[in-house]
Amino acid sequence: MQLDAIQFFFERFAINASDIDKLLTIALMRGGDYADLYFEYKVSNSVGVEEQIVKSATKALSQGVGVRVITGDKTGYAYTDEIAFDSIRKAAQTASHIASSQQPSPVNPVNATPNRHNLYSVATPVSSVELETKIDLLKKGDTVARGFDKRIREVQSGIFDEVKYVMIASSDGRLVGDVQPLARYSISCIADDDGNLQAGRAGGGGRVGIDFFESESKIEYFARDASRQAIIQLDAIDAPAGTMEVVLGPGWPGVLLHEAVGHGLEADFNRKGTSAFSGLIGQQVASDLCTIVDDGAIPGRRGSLNIDDEGEPTGRTVLIENGILRGYLNDRLNSRLLKVGQTGNGRRQSYKHMPMPRMTNTFMLSGQDTREEIIRSVKFGLYAVQFGGGQVDITNGEFAFSASEAYLIEDGKVTAPVKGATLRGSGPESLKKVTAVGNDLALDEGVGVCGKEGQQVPVGVGLPTIKISGMTVGGTKA
């Protein structure tokens, strides 16, 4: 896939290695420590069905090149929508003006090298499938959702897919490329019981082909799950309020880990001293039951990549090990300034954006307890298994999340579903209160999108069942 991507750009846009060397030389003509070129060509599709009628279908193409020049902690960045030598040259001249210095660096001739791994085992990309096939899948999901319960009134579903070619060339002589598939199915249902309206949502995907949705009955599974959530909420009672024990279920609840802890471990915040975790490497920041990693090299996962958006191979980075903070997520700029190695976490939304440290697939490793043992240990508390929106303040780790599916725990048993529950607290403080970690680690189904400084990138999250000894629950019960 790597050589395919380089060949794609060379042949389609009449660019060669000699041209790239010249462009990098222009980028560094006013000085600078480092320069790189990020080539991108992306085709994306989406189709949506509502009430078993196709309501939208789009196809979009985006292409361009971003030019970056780094001088110390200063970055010059410019981009062009046209992949042609003269247009890239002008962008390189602009970037060189922004990051000019008195100490020019040499440009090493680029040399293509193979990627360390191939994480996308895709026989038939979703982007190559006929529109009618996607519509049939969406209508199948609609039928399954309505058949789940007669109280399901409204169903909306959609399939999004893309294939992105990237090529990255840098002044240190690196030339790498990648062809990155991505697909996601989503479905939402509205249940109506005599005017009591409740919603359920589900979906999934990853760097997968059409067989993922066809052969594993994924569409049916997601449709039933969205319907189940909506129906359960019809009987939900008001959530209690106060400080209580909270059990988080496996899988998607890892989004709380992503927001409340993961962002605080990105190197740019820590280099600037603005994170709650700044300067704490080697110190106890969580319960010794907690080991948290970021792994961008899991085959097929939504947050996985063969290379990050700076051309660095992805891999597993241990962030917190048995409660001890071990390191941060680094891109090139911050790893150089912090004098540590890159971790393959330099990511960007597109060629129009500069890379920055971002998560890939972030999760806590399994512990020893079973889910049943953890539930039995709680006298009264909340069991949260699905989350909606949330907010976090990186500087102090304070977060607030709404639970879209949660239940009471009474005398060691899961009882009534509740509605209106929000979880509030501090990420670092909550990690210190983890008193049980289950043996049932699960990653999410593949729907996560991470936002940072206006840039959106696909990510994955995961969690085993965990118990937090005390957390503020903002409920609606009077």
XYZ file of C-alpha atoms in Angstrom:
478
model
C 0.000 0.000 0.000
C 2.902 2.353 0.752
C 4.548 2.040 -2.669
C 1.088 2.185 -4.297
C 0.545 5.593 -2.732
C 3.883 7.002 -3.881
C 3.370 5.616 -7.365
C -0.143 7.092 -7.382
C 1.121 10.643 -6.779
C 4.099 10.287 -9.109
C 1.979 9.076 -12.021
C -1.242 11.056 -11.521
C 0.404 14.422 -10.819
C 3.721 14.068 -12.722
C 5.768 14.608 -9.548
C 9.083 12.803 -8.980
C 11.728 12.480 -6.299
C 13.909 15.185 -7.887
C 10.973 17.653 -7.798
C 10.397 16.871 -4.123
C 14.086 17.513 -3.295
C 13.845 20.902 -5.044
C 10.649 21.833 -3.180
C 12.138 20.928 0.196
C 15.213 23.013 -0.636
C 12.944 25.980 -1.426
C 11.093 25.443 1.876
C 14.401 25.749 3.769
C 15.901 28.514 1.639
C 15.454 31.088 4.429
C 16.694 28.763 7.127
C 14.950 26.331 9.442
C 15.627 23.045 11.156
C 13.292 20.814 9.202
C 10.734 20.823 6.382
C 8.173 18.379 5.093
C 5.525 18.041 2.386
C 2.194 16.333 3.022
C 0.388 15.195 -0.143
C -3.272 14.151 0.159
C -5.889 12.883 -2.291
C -9.210 11.797 -0.770
C -12.487 10.545 -2.180
C -15.391 10.313 0.283
C -18.983 9.135 -0.049
C -22.062 9.184 2.137
C -25.609 7.941 1.761
C -28.470 8.364 4.207
C -31.836 6.616 4.479
C -34.799 7.836 6.489
C -38.176 6.082 6.615
C -36.708 3.603 4.084
C -36.293 6.427 1.579
C -32.919 7.696 0.388
C -32.703 11.270 1.652
C -29.088 12.081 0.782
C -26.173 10.806 -1.285
C -22.927 12.671 -1.762
C -19.529 12.133 -3.328
C -16.657 14.513 -2.643
C -13.046 14.873 -3.728
C -10.367 16.822 -1.910
C -6.698 17.125 -2.756
C -3.752 19.291 -1.916
C -0.312 19.638 -0.362
C 0.708 21.137 2.979
C 4.232 22.524 3.401
C 5.733 22.868 6.871
C 8.982 24.493 7.999
C 10.113 24.217 11.639
C 12.562 26.594 13.283
C 12.986 25.989 17.004
C 9.482 26.098 18.442
C 8.191 28.166 15.517
C 6.343 26.623 12.581
C 5.640 28.051 9.147
C 2.778 26.384 7.320
C 1.173 26.933 3.942
C -0.883 24.763 1.627
C -2.204 24.573 -1.892
C -5.298 22.872 -3.286
C -3.424 22.099 -6.497
C -0.944 19.247 -6.680
C 1.460 20.787 -9.196
C 5.104 21.827 -8.901
C 4.564 25.583 -9.276
C 1.709 25.705 -6.767
C 3.664 23.705 -4.195
C 6.703 25.918 -4.827
C 4.679 29.025 -3.933
C 3.411 27.349 -0.755
C 6.991 26.375 0.135
C 8.132 29.985 -0.342
C 5.339 31.203 1.937
C 6.149 28.682 4.653
C 9.842 29.603 4.439
C 9.032 33.292 5.048
C 7.014 32.452 8.159
C 9.690 30.276 9.756
C 12.819 31.994 8.493
C 16.027 31.872 10.538
C 19.756 32.442 10.126
C 20.636 28.751 10.343
C 19.651 26.834 7.204
C 19.666 23.029 7.334
C 20.693 20.717 4.467
C 18.124 18.660 2.538
C 18.861 14.958 2.233
C 17.615 13.423 -1.052
C 14.362 11.559 -0.416
C 14.382 7.787 -0.566
C 11.230 5.656 -0.478
C 11.140 3.055 2.277
C 8.420 0.474 3.022
C 6.080 0.847 5.950
C 6.655 -1.244 9.046
C 3.197 -2.843 8.916
C -0.013 -3.107 6.889
C -3.032 -2.759 9.171
C -5.761 -2.622 6.529
C -6.846 -6.072 5.372
C -9.497 -4.841 2.944
C -10.505 -7.074 0.019
C -13.297 -4.814 -1.280
C -13.217 -1.195 -0.079
C -16.633 0.232 0.788
C -15.796 3.165 -1.496
C -15.725 0.802 -4.501
C -19.180 -0.679 -3.816
C -22.193 0.339 -5.910
C -24.608 2.798 -4.304
C -27.445 0.263 -4.567
C -25.552 -2.181 -2.327
C -25.206 0.452 0.395
C -28.876 1.394 0.119
C -29.886 -2.271 0.481
C -27.821 -2.519 3.676
C -29.407 0.629 5.076
C -32.924 -0.574 4.301
C -32.102 -3.901 5.945
C -31.120 -2.055 9.115
C -34.312 0.004 8.972
C -36.425 -3.158 8.704
C -34.614 -4.873 11.588
C -35.003 -1.802 13.826
C -38.754 -1.515 13.178
C -39.199 -5.240 13.701
C -37.564 -5.056 17.123
C -40.576 -3.388 18.739
C -43.748 -1.824 17.375
C -43.021 1.310 19.410
C -40.053 2.181 17.170
C -41.480 5.086 15.151
C -38.574 6.716 13.354
C -35.334 5.307 11.968
C -32.430 7.140 10.347
C -29.267 5.455 9.124
C -26.266 6.210 7.003
C -23.010 4.859 5.594
C -19.917 7.040 5.254
C -16.758 5.848 3.538
C -13.534 7.270 2.198
C -10.206 6.272 0.732
C -7.279 8.594 1.303
C -3.908 8.512 -0.431
C -1.127 10.248 1.484
C 2.561 10.779 0.728
C 4.979 12.468 3.122
C 8.434 13.708 2.149
C 10.816 15.339 4.612
C 14.144 17.141 4.555
C 15.783 14.289 6.469
C 15.319 12.111 3.362
C 12.150 10.256 4.290
C 9.595 9.416 1.589
C 6.641 7.290 2.724
C 3.042 6.812 1.654
C -0.143 5.085 2.611
C -3.593 4.249 1.214
C -6.055 4.577 4.087
C -9.606 3.147 3.856
C -12.277 4.137 6.378
C -15.967 3.248 6.705
C -18.720 3.783 9.283
C -22.365 2.802 9.616
C -24.666 4.661 11.994
C -28.322 4.265 12.943
C -30.636 6.178 15.280
C -34.129 5.178 16.399
C -36.959 7.007 18.124
C -39.322 5.015 20.331
C -42.774 6.464 21.039
C -44.979 5.174 23.843
C -48.041 7.383 24.055
C -46.018 10.552 23.633
C -43.021 9.422 25.670
C -40.244 9.778 23.086
C -36.823 8.209 23.631
C -33.811 7.798 21.352
C -31.212 5.105 20.776
C -28.065 5.234 18.663
C -25.560 2.653 17.481
C -23.048 2.048 14.741
C -19.537 1.019 13.941
C -16.846 0.423 11.390
C -13.148 1.050 10.996
C -10.514 0.579 8.336
C -12.568 -2.260 6.931
C -14.152 -3.434 3.690
C -17.752 -4.110 2.729
C -17.466 -7.694 4.045
C -17.317 -6.294 7.592
C -20.918 -5.109 7.257
C -22.206 -7.967 5.091
C -20.712 -11.165 6.475
C -20.723 -10.474 10.207
C -24.379 -9.359 10.411
C -23.127 -6.066 11.772
C -25.981 -4.072 10.295
C -28.562 -6.231 12.096
C -26.596 -6.061 15.325
C -26.362 -2.260 15.303
C -30.041 -1.863 14.334
C -31.190 -4.065 17.223
C -28.879 -2.286 19.656
C -30.168 1.179 18.727
C -33.765 -0.046 19.093
C -32.993 -1.726 22.406
C -31.564 1.487 23.853
C -34.614 3.506 22.806
C -37.072 0.952 24.225
C -35.219 0.650 27.541
C -35.345 4.401 28.031
C -39.158 4.355 27.872
C -39.161 2.816 31.359
C -36.236 4.790 32.772
C -36.650 6.574 36.105
C -35.047 9.845 37.139
C -31.368 9.453 38.008
C -30.312 9.981 41.613
C -27.957 12.839 42.477
C -24.965 12.938 44.777
C -21.616 11.263 45.334
C -21.748 7.510 44.945
C -19.889 4.492 43.626
C -19.942 4.352 39.828
C -19.289 1.337 37.633
C -18.395 1.982 34.007
C -19.130 -0.778 31.514
C -16.636 -2.053 28.921
C -16.095 -0.522 25.490
C -17.488 2.912 24.604
C -17.348 4.284 28.196
C -13.624 4.530 27.445
C -14.575 7.863 25.875
C -14.467 9.242 29.411
C -10.844 8.029 29.605
C -10.123 9.666 26.240
C -11.508 13.039 27.257
C -10.687 13.211 30.937
C -7.190 11.696 30.767
C -6.019 11.170 27.178
C -6.002 14.804 26.070
C -4.115 15.725 29.220
C -1.342 13.322 28.138
C -0.735 14.942 24.740
C 2.749 16.414 24.620
C 1.903 19.931 23.447
C -0.150 20.677 26.564
C 2.556 19.206 28.804
C 5.441 21.009 27.082
C 3.623 24.279 27.688
C 2.790 23.287 31.274
C -0.963 23.639 30.738
C -2.013 20.056 31.516
C -3.016 18.579 34.860
C -0.298 15.965 34.144
C 2.547 18.417 33.391
C 5.827 17.507 35.074
C 4.478 14.338 36.673
C 6.357 11.632 34.711
C 7.472 8.945 37.133
C 4.883 9.923 39.725
C 1.750 8.107 40.885
C -1.184 9.671 39.036
C -3.723 6.831 39.234
C -4.651 3.738 41.192
C -2.048 1.002 40.795
C -4.794 -1.022 39.099
C -4.665 1.329 36.097
C -2.487 0.760 33.039
C -3.433 2.965 30.093
C -2.020 2.735 26.583
C -2.453 4.354 23.188
C -2.079 1.899 20.310
C -2.322 3.038 16.700
C -1.214 -0.307 15.273
C -4.243 -2.526 15.925
C -5.353 -4.019 12.573
C -8.575 -2.598 11.178
C -9.388 -0.264 14.046
C -10.823 3.177 13.341
C -7.962 4.980 15.080
C -5.216 2.851 13.503
C -2.759 3.996 10.842
C 0.282 2.420 9.205
C 2.025 5.779 9.576
C 0.965 8.945 11.313
C 0.533 12.184 9.376
C 4.232 12.960 9.714
C 5.286 9.598 8.231
C 6.251 8.024 11.562
C 5.241 4.350 12.115
C 2.461 3.949 14.671
C 2.766 1.656 17.676
C 1.799 1.116 21.307
C 2.736 3.771 23.856
C 2.343 3.047 27.553
C 1.068 6.244 29.144
C 0.286 5.099 32.685
C 1.648 1.821 34.034
C 0.236 0.480 37.297
C -0.681 4.040 38.220
C 2.713 5.582 37.357
C 2.851 8.197 34.581
C 5.345 6.884 31.992
C 5.129 9.312 29.095
C 3.192 11.534 26.733
C 1.914 11.295 23.170
C 4.401 13.023 20.876
C 4.586 14.445 17.401
C 7.844 15.547 15.756
C 7.905 19.138 17.034
C 7.177 18.344 20.663
C 9.382 15.243 20.802
C 12.317 17.334 19.580
C 11.676 20.132 22.058
C 11.141 17.665 24.911
C 14.158 15.607 23.768
C 12.212 12.331 23.679
C 11.341 9.927 20.872
C 8.343 10.239 18.550
C 5.427 7.947 19.317
C 3.596 7.996 15.966
C 0.908 10.404 17.220
C 1.411 13.357 14.853
C -2.026 13.711 13.262
C -3.964 16.271 11.234
C -7.429 16.569 9.739
C -6.170 17.269 6.217
C -3.453 18.943 4.162
C -4.932 22.282 5.257
C -3.872 21.671 8.846
C -0.623 21.378 10.764
C -0.057 18.101 12.627
C -0.219 18.005 16.411
C -0.137 15.276 19.090
C -3.378 13.291 18.945
C -4.624 9.983 20.301
C -5.219 6.906 18.100
C -6.853 4.018 20.040
C -6.675 4.764 23.768
C -7.732 2.260 26.405
C -7.119 0.751 29.855
C -5.795 -2.801 30.058
C -7.797 -5.556 31.717
C -7.576 -6.403 35.411
C -8.535 -9.479 37.406
C -12.161 -9.052 38.472
C -15.248 -10.238 36.655
C -18.066 -7.831 35.878
C -20.348 -9.795 38.209
C -17.876 -9.495 41.101
C -17.613 -5.745 40.589
C -21.393 -5.253 40.492
C -21.858 -7.419 43.608
C -19.419 -5.224 45.535
C -21.631 -2.113 45.191
C -24.354 -1.432 47.783
C -25.838 1.565 45.952
C -24.477 3.249 42.862
C -24.707 3.861 39.145
C -23.821 1.506 36.287
C -23.109 3.524 33.126
C -22.748 1.630 29.856
C -23.242 4.289 27.148
C -22.271 7.947 26.994
C -23.445 10.887 24.935
C -21.678 14.228 24.846
C -19.055 15.478 27.268
C -16.695 18.335 28.068
C -13.282 18.479 29.717
C -10.945 21.250 30.882
C -7.411 20.104 30.012
C -5.779 22.430 32.521
C -7.306 20.750 35.562
C -8.866 17.590 34.130
C -12.404 18.543 35.193
C -15.027 16.774 33.092
C -18.778 16.427 32.694
C -20.383 13.598 30.703
C -23.966 12.621 30.072
C -24.816 8.916 30.279
C -27.199 7.870 27.505
C -27.709 4.411 29.043
C -27.316 3.816 32.773
C -28.846 1.758 35.564
C -29.079 1.781 39.319
C -27.057 -0.723 41.307
C -28.893 -1.770 44.456
C -27.602 -4.361 46.904
C -25.136 -5.718 44.376
C -27.621 -6.040 41.517
C -28.315 -3.987 38.381
C -31.911 -2.780 38.654
C -33.844 0.096 37.057
C -32.676 2.060 34.003
C -32.233 5.769 34.737
C -32.390 8.899 32.604
C -30.723 12.276 32.897
C -27.532 11.067 34.606
C -24.372 13.130 34.226
C -20.971 12.272 35.639
C -18.768 15.062 36.950
C -15.264 14.982 38.341
C -11.554 15.312 37.742
C -9.795 12.855 35.448
C -6.673 12.463 37.631
C -8.736 12.261 40.846
C -11.139 9.727 39.347
C -8.250 7.496 38.257
C -6.951 7.461 41.817
C -10.364 6.211 42.981
C -10.450 3.166 40.689
C -10.869 0.271 43.118
C -11.635 -2.568 40.694
C -10.726 -3.337 37.084
C -12.526 -6.058 35.163
C -11.069 -8.781 32.974
C -13.342 -7.850 30.072
C -11.527 -5.137 28.096
C -13.523 -4.172 25.009
C -12.798 -1.588 22.359
C -15.598 0.563 20.982
C -17.429 -0.376 17.786
C -15.614 2.203 15.656
C -17.498 5.501 15.625
C -15.229 7.879 17.550
C -14.295 11.337 16.273
C -11.881 13.464 18.291
C -11.942 17.248 18.114
C -8.973 19.435 19.023
C -8.314 23.023 18.000
C -10.926 22.729 15.276
C -9.475 19.562 13.754
C -11.444 16.291 13.597
C -9.730 12.888 13.355
C -11.060 9.314 13.739
C -10.094 7.583 16.992
C -10.867 4.501 19.055
C -11.452 4.075 22.782
C -11.736 1.122 25.124
C -12.207 0.089 28.711
C -12.805 -2.982 30.840
C -15.509 -2.757 33.503
C -14.142 -0.520 36.272
C -15.407 0.710 39.626
C -14.758 4.233 40.882
C -15.251 4.523 44.629
C -16.729 8.017 44.540
C -17.989 10.204 41.721
C -20.458 13.060 41.518
C -23.642 12.060 39.716
C -25.783 14.918 38.540
C -29.230 13.392 38.425
C -32.754 14.671 37.889
C -34.487 13.012 40.855
C -36.029 15.598 43.151
